[in-house]
Tab-separated table of C-alpha atoms and ligand atoms in Angstrom:
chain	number	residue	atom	x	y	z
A	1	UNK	CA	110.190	110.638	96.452
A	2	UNK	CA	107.167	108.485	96.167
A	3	UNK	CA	107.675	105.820	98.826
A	4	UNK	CA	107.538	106.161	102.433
A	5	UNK	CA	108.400	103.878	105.322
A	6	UNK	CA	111.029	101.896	106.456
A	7	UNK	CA	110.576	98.028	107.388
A	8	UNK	CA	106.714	97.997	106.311
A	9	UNK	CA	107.323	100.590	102.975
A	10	UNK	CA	104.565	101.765	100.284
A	11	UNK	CA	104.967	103.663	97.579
A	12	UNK	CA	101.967	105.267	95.637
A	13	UNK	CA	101.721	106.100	91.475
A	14	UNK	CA	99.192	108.051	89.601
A	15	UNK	CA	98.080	111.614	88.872
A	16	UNK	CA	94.236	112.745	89.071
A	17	UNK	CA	93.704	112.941	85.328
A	18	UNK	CA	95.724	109.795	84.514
A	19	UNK	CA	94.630	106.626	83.885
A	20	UNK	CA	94.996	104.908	87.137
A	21	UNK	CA	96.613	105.801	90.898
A	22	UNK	CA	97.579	102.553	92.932
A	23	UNK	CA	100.142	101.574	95.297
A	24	UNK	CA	102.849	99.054	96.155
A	25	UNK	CA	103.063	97.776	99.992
A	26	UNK	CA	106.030	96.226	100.218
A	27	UNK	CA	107.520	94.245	103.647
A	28	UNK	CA	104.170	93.174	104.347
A	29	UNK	CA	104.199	89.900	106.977
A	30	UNK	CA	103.272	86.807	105.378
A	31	UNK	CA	100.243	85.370	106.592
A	32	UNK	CA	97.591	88.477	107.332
A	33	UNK	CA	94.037	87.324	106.432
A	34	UNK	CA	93.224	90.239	103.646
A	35	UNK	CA	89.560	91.081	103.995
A	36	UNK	CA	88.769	93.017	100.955
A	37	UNK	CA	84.954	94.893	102.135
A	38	UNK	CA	87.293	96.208	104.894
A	39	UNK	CA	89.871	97.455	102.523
A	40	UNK	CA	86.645	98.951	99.922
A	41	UNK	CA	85.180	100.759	102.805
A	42	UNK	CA	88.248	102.187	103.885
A	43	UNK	CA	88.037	103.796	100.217
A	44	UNK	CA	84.555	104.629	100.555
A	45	UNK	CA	85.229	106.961	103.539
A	46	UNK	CA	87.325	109.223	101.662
A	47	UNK	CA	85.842	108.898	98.311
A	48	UNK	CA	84.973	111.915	96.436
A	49	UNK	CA	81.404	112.865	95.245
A	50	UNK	CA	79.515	111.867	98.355
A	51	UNK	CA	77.724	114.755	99.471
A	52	UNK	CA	77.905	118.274	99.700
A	53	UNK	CA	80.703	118.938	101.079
A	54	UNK	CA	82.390	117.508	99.259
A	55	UNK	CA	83.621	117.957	95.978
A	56	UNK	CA	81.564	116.669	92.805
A	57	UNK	CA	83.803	114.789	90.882
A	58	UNK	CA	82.393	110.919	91.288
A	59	UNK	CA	85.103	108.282	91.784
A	60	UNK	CA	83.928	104.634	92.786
A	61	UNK	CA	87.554	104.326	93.625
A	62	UNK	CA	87.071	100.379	93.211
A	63	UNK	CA	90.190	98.744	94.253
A	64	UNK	CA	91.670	95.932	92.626
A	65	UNK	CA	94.347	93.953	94.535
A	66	UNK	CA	96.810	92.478	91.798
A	67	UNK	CA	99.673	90.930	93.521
A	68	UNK	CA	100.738	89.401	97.687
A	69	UNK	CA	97.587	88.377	98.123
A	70	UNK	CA	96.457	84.176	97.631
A	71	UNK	CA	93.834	82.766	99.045
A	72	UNK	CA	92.826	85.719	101.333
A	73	UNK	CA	95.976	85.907	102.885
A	74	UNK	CA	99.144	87.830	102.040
A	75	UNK	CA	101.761	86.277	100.786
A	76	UNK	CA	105.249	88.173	101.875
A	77	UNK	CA	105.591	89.534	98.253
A	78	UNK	CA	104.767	92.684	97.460
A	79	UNK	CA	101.387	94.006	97.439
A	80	UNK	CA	99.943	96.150	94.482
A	81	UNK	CA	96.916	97.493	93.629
A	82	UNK	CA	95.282	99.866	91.062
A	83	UNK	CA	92.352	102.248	91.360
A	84	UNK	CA	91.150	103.341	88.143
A	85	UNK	CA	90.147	107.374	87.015
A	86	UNK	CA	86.553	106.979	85.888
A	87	UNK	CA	85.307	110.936	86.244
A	88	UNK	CA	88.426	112.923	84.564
A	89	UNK	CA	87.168	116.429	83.214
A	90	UNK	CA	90.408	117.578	82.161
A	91	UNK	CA	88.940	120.677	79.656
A	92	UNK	CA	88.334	122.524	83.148
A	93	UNK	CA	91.586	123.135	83.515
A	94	UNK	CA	92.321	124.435	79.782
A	95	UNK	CA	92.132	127.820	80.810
A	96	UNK	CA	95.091	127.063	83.925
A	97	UNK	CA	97.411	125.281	81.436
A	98	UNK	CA	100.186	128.344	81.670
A	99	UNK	CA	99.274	130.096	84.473
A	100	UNK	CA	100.054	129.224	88.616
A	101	UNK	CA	96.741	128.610	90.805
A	102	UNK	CA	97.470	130.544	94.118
A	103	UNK	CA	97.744	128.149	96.856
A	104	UNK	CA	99.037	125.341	94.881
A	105	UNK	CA	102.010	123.784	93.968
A	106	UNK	CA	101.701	124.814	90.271
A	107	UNK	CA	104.130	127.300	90.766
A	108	UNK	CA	106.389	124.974	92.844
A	109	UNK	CA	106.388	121.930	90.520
A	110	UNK	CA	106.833	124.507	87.408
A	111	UNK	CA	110.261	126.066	88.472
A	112	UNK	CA	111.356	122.853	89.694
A	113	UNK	CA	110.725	120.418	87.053
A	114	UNK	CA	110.191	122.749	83.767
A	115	UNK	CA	107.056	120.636	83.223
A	116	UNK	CA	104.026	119.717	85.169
A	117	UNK	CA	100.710	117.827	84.684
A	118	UNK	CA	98.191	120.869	84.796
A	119	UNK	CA	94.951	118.085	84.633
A	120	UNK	CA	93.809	119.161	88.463
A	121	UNK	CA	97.771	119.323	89.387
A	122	UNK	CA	98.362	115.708	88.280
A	123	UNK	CA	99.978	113.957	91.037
A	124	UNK	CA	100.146	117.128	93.442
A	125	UNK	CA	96.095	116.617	93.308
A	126	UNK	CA	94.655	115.587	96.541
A	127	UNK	CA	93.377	112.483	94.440
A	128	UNK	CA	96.858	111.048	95.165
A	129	UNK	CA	96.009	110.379	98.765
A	130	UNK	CA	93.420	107.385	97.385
A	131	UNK	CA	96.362	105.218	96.995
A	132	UNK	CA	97.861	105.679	100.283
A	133	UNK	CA	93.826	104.992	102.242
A	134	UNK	CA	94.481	101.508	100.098
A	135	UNK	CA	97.975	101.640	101.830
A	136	UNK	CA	96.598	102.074	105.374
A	137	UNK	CA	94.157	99.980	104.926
A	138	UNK	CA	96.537	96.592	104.450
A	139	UNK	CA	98.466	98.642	107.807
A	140	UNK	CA	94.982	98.420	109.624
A	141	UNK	CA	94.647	94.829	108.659
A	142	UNK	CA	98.115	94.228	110.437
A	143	UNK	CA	97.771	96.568	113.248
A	144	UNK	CA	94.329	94.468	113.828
A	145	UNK	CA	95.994	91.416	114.159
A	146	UNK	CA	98.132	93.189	117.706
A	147	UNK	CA	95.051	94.509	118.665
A	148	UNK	CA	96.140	98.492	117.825
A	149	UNK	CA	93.029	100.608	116.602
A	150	UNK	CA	93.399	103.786	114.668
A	151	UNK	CA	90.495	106.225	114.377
A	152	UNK	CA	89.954	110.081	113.500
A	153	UNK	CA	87.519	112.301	113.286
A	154	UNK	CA	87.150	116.029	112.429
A	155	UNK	CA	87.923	118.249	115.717
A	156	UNK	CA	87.333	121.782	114.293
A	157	UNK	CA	86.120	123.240	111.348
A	158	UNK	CA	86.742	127.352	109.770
A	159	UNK	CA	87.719	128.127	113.710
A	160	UNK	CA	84.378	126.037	114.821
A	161	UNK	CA	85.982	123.891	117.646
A	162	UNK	CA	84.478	120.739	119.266
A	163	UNK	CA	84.564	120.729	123.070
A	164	UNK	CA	83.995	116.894	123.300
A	165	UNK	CA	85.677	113.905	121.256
A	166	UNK	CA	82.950	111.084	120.116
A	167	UNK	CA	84.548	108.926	117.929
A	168	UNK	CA	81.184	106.751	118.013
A	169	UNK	CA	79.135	109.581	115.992
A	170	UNK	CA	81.957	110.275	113.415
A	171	UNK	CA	80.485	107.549	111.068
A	172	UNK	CA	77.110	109.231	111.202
A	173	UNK	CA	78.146	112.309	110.390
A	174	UNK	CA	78.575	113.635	106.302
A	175	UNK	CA	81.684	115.709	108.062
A	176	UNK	CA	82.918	113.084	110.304
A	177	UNK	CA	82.347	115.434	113.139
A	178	UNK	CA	83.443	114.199	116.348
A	179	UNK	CA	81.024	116.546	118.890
A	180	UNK	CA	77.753	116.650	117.673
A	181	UNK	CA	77.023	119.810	119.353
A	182	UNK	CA	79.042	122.212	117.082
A	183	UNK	CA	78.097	120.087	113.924
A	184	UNK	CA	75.902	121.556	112.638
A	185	UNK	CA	77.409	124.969	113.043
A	186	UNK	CA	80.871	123.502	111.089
A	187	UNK	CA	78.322	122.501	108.325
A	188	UNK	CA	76.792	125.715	107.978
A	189	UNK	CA	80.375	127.095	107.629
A	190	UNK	CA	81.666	125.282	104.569
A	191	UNK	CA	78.599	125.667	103.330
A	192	UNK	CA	78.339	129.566	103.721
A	193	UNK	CA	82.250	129.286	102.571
A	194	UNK	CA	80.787	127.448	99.351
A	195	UNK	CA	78.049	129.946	98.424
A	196	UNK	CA	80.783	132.751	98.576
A	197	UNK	CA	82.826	130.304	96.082
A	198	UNK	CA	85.462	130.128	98.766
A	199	UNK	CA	86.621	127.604	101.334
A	200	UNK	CA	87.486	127.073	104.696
A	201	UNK	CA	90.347	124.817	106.710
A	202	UNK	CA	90.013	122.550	109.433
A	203	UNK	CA	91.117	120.302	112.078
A	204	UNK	CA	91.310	116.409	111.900
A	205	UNK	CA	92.486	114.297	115.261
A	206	UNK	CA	93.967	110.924	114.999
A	207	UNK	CA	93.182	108.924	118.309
A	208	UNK	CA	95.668	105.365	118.417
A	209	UNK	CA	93.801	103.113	121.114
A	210	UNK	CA	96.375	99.986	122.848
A	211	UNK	CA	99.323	100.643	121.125
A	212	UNK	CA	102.174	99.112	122.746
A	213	UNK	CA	104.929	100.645	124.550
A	214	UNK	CA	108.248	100.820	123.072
A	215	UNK	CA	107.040	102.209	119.210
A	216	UNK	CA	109.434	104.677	118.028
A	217	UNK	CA	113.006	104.669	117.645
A	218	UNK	CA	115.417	107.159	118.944
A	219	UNK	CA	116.864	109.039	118.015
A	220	UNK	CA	116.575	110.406	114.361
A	221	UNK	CA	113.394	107.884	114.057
A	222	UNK	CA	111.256	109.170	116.559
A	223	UNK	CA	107.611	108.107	116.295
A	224	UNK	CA	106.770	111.998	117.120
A	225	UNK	CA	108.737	112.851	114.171
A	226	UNK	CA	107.788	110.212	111.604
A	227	UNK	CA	104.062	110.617	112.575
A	228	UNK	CA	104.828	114.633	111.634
A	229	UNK	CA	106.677	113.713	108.698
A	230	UNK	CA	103.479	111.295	107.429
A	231	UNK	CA	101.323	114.050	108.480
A	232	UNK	CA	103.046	116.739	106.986
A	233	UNK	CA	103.275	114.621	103.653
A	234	UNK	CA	99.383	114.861	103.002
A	235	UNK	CA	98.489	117.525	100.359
A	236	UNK	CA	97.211	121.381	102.444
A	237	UNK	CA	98.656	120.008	105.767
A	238	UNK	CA	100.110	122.771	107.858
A	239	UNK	CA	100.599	121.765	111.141
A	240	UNK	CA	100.723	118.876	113.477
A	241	UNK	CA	100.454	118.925	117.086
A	242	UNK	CA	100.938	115.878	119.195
A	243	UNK	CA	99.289	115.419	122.440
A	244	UNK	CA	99.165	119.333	123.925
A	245	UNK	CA	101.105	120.465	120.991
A	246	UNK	CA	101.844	124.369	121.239
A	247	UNK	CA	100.081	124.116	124.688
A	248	UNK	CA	102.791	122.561	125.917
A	249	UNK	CA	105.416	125.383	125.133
A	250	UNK	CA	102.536	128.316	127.571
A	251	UNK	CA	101.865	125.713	130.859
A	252	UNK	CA	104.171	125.430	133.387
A	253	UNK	CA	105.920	122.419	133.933
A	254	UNK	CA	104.489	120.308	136.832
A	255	UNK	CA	100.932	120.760	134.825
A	256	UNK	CA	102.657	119.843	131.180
A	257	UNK	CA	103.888	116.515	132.915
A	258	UNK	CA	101.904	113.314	133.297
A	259	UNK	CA	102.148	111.792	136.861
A	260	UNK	CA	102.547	108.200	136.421
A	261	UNK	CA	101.401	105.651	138.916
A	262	UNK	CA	101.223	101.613	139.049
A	263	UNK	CA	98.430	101.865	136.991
A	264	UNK	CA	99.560	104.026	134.301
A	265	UNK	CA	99.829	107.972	133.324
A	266	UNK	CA	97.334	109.990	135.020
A	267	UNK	CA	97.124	112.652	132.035
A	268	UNK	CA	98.109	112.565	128.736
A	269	UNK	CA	99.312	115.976	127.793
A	270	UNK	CA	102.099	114.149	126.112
A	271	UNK	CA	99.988	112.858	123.757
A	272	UNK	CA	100.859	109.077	124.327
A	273	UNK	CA	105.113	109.736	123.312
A	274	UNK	CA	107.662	110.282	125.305
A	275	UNK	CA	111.422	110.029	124.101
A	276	UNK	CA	110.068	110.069	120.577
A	277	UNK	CA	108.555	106.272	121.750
A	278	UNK	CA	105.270	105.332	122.323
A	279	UNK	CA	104.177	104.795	126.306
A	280	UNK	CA	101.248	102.649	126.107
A	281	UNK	CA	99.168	105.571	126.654
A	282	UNK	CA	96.716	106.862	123.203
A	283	UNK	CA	97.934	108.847	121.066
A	284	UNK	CA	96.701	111.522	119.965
A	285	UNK	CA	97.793	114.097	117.020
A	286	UNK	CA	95.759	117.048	115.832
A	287	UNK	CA	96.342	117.399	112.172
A	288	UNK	CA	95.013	121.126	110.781
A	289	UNK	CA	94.545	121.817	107.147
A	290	UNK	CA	94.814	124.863	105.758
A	291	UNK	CA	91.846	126.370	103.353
A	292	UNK	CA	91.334	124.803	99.790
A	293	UNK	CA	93.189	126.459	97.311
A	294	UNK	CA	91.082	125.618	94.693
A	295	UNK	CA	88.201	129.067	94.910
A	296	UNK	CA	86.511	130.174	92.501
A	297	UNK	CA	87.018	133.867	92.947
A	298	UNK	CA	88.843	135.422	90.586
A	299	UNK	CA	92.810	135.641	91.807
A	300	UNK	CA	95.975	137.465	91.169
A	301	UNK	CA	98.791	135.433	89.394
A	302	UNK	CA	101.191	135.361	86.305
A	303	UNK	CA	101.916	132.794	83.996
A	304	UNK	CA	104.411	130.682	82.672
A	305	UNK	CA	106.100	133.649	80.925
A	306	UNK	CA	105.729	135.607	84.121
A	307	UNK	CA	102.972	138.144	82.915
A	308	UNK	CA	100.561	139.719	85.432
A	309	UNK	CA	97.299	137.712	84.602
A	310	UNK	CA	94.112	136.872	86.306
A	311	UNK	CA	93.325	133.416	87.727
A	312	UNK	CA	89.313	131.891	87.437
A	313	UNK	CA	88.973	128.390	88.483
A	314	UNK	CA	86.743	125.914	86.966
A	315	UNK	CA	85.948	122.336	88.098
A	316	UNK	CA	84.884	120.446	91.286
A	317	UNK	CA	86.432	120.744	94.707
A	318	UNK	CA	86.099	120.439	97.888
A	319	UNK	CA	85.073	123.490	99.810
A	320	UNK	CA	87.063	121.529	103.124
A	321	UNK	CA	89.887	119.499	102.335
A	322	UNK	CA	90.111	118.280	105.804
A	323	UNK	CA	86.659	116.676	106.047
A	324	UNK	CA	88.002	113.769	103.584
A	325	UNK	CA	91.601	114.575	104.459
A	326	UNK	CA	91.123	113.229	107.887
A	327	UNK	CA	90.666	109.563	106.387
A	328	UNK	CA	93.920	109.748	104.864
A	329	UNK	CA	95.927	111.223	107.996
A	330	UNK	CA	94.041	108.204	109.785
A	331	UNK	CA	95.502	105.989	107.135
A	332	UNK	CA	99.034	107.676	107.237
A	333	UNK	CA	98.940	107.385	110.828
A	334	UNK	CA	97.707	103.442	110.643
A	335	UNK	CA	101.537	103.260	108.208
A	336	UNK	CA	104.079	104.637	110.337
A	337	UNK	CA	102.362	102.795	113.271
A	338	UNK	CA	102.639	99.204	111.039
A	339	UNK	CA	106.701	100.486	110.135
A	340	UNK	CA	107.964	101.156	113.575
A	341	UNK	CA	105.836	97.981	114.865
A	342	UNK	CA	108.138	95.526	112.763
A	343	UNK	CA	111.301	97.883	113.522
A	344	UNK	CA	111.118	96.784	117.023
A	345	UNK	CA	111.029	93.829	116.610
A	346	UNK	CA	114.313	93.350	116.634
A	347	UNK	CA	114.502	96.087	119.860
A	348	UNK	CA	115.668	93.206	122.100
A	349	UNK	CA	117.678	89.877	121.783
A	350	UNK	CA	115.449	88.351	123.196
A	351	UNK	CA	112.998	88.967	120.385
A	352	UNK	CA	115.339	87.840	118.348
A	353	UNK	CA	116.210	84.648	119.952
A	354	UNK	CA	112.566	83.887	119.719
A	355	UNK	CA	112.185	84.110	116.034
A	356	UNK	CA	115.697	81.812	115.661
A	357	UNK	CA	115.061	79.186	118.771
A	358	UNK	CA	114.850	75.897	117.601
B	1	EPS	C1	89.119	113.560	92.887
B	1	EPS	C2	89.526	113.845	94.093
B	1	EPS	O1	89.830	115.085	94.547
B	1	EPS	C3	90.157	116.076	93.628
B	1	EPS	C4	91.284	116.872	94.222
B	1	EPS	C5	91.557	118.094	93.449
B	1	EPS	C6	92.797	118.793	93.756
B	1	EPS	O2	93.104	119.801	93.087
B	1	EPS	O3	93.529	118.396	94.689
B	1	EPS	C7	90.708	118.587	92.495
B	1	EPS	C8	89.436	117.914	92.180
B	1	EPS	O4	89.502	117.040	91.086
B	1	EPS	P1	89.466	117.490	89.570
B	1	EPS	O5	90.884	117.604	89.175
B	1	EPS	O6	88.770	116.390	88.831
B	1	EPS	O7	88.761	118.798	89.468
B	1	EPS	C9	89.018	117.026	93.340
B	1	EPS	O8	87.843	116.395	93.004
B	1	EPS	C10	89.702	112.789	95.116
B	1	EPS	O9	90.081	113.134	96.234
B	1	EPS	O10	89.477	111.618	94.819
């Protein structure tokens, strides 16, 4: 499957060594003013090639809006739009043509499909997730217009956990660190990760400020579930905890539960869901990435034939997937918030009646 949503749908196209990646939004509400810098910089947060941490391959992932757009504003059609591959090195993966990278979905793809794109995993590449930051950004631009923010930043890096949440430094920081405090000590691990040509995981939060009540539909649509399922659908994601998370499951109950008064909840252990719909309150999922497969230590493997055969990894990657990977679970978050916002719409006859009254 390569399309996700519901009411407010994309689906993304592309591999990493391909020509192009790029997406189609479709169900997008006519009349959005489309502000295209906003759209670019979204890009520009995740792009590769920016700095150390990051991996070296050099993508101006410029995108290029070709349809549901006139005049600045969208349209109702569909919107689509391409990012082209400038930086392809596809020879560095010669040598991984008939063999299984541990840690990726070489093997996976392989037995499944009898064929895969071996260029830097083709469309299993983390390169994919360029397309859906174009995605999010048209489902910011929406979520704008009802006054819903979505923001992220990285919590914990390598075991390296923040004990305070600034969203206001994130931009500032080449890791998007939210507590400037431990910064510089998650640095110094994926850079002492790096210099040991191996990698480390990490921790991204997703923080949803004024989000209405009443997002999420029950029962087999639950915003929890749908925000795990986005979640869950970006490339080295392992686990997603929302509000508490696995906290939740070792306090008793009187301290898991959020005493509500006139004023609203005076916690938010729940994590701003309850019921699998949203209650007005943040929300707030930890997203936590496992390691980078991609090392450049040599590994244990076999190949296509199934022979015993040693694994050395060539090209550029990122020593912490979830540095840039927290832009994208921002983005996926921003999607799933934009589908279940026009899904209840229709929550209510009265809403209804309001769209039809003459
Ligand atoms: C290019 C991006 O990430 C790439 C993700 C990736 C992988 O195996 O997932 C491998 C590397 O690319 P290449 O195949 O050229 O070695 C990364 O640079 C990007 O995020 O835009």
């Amino acid at each position: 499957m390569n399309t996700f949503g519901h009411r407010f749908r994309f689906s993304t196209f592309g591999e990493s060594h391909g020509k192009a990646l790029g997406c189609i939004v479709d169900g997008v509400p006519a009349g959005i003013k489309i502000d295209e810098e906003f759209i670019q910089n979204e890009m520009d947060r995740r792009k590769p090639g920016k700095n150390k941490y990051a991996t070296a391959r050099k993508e101006g992932d410029k995108v290029e809006i070709l349809s549901g757009v006139f005049e600045g504003i969208t349209t109702g059609t569909s919107i689509s739009m391409v990012i082209f591959n400038e930086n392809q090195k596809s020879k560095d993966y010669t040598n991984v043509k008939d063999l299984f990278r541990p840690g990726h979905a070489d093997f996976t793809y392989f037995n499944k499909y009898g064929t895969r794109d071996y260029r830097g995993g083709g469309r299993s590449s983390a390169r994919e997730t360029a397309a859906r930051v174009a995605a999010g950004a048209i489902a910011k631009l929406m979520l704008k217009e009802l006054e819903i923010e979505v923001q992220s930043g990285i919590c914990a890096i390598d075991g390296v956990e923040a004990s305070e949440y600034d969203f206001s430094s994130v931009s500032d920081s080449e890791i998007f660190a939210l507590d400037k405090n431990v910064e510089q000590a998650q640095k110094d691990a994926i850079l002492a990760a790096k210099n040991k040509h191996n990698s480390v995981g990490g921790v991204a939060l997703v923080n949803v400020k004024n989000a209405p009540i009443g997002l999420g539909e029950p029962l087999y649509f639950k915003l929890d579930s749908q925000i795990a399922n986005a979640m869950m659908s970006i490339n080295a994601v392992k686990a997603v905890e929302i509000g508490d998370g696995t906290l939740s499951s070792k306090v008793k109950g009187y301290d898991n539960n959020d005493q509500i008064r006139k004023d609203g909840f005076k916690t938010n252990h729940s994590g701003g869901i309850l019921g699998g719909i949203s209650n007005g309150d943040d929300i707030n999922v930890k997203v936590y990435f496992k390691s980078t497969p991609s090392i450049f230590i040599k590994q244990e493997t076999v190949d296509i034939h199934n022979d015993e055969v040693d694994c050395e990894l060539k090209g550029r990657h990122d020593p912490c997937v979830a540095v840039r990977g927290s832009v994208v679970a921002e983005s996926m978050m921003a999607l799933v918030l934009a589908d279940m916002a026009l899904l209840n719409m229709s929550s209510k006859i009265e809403n209804v009646k309001k769209v039809y009254s003459k």
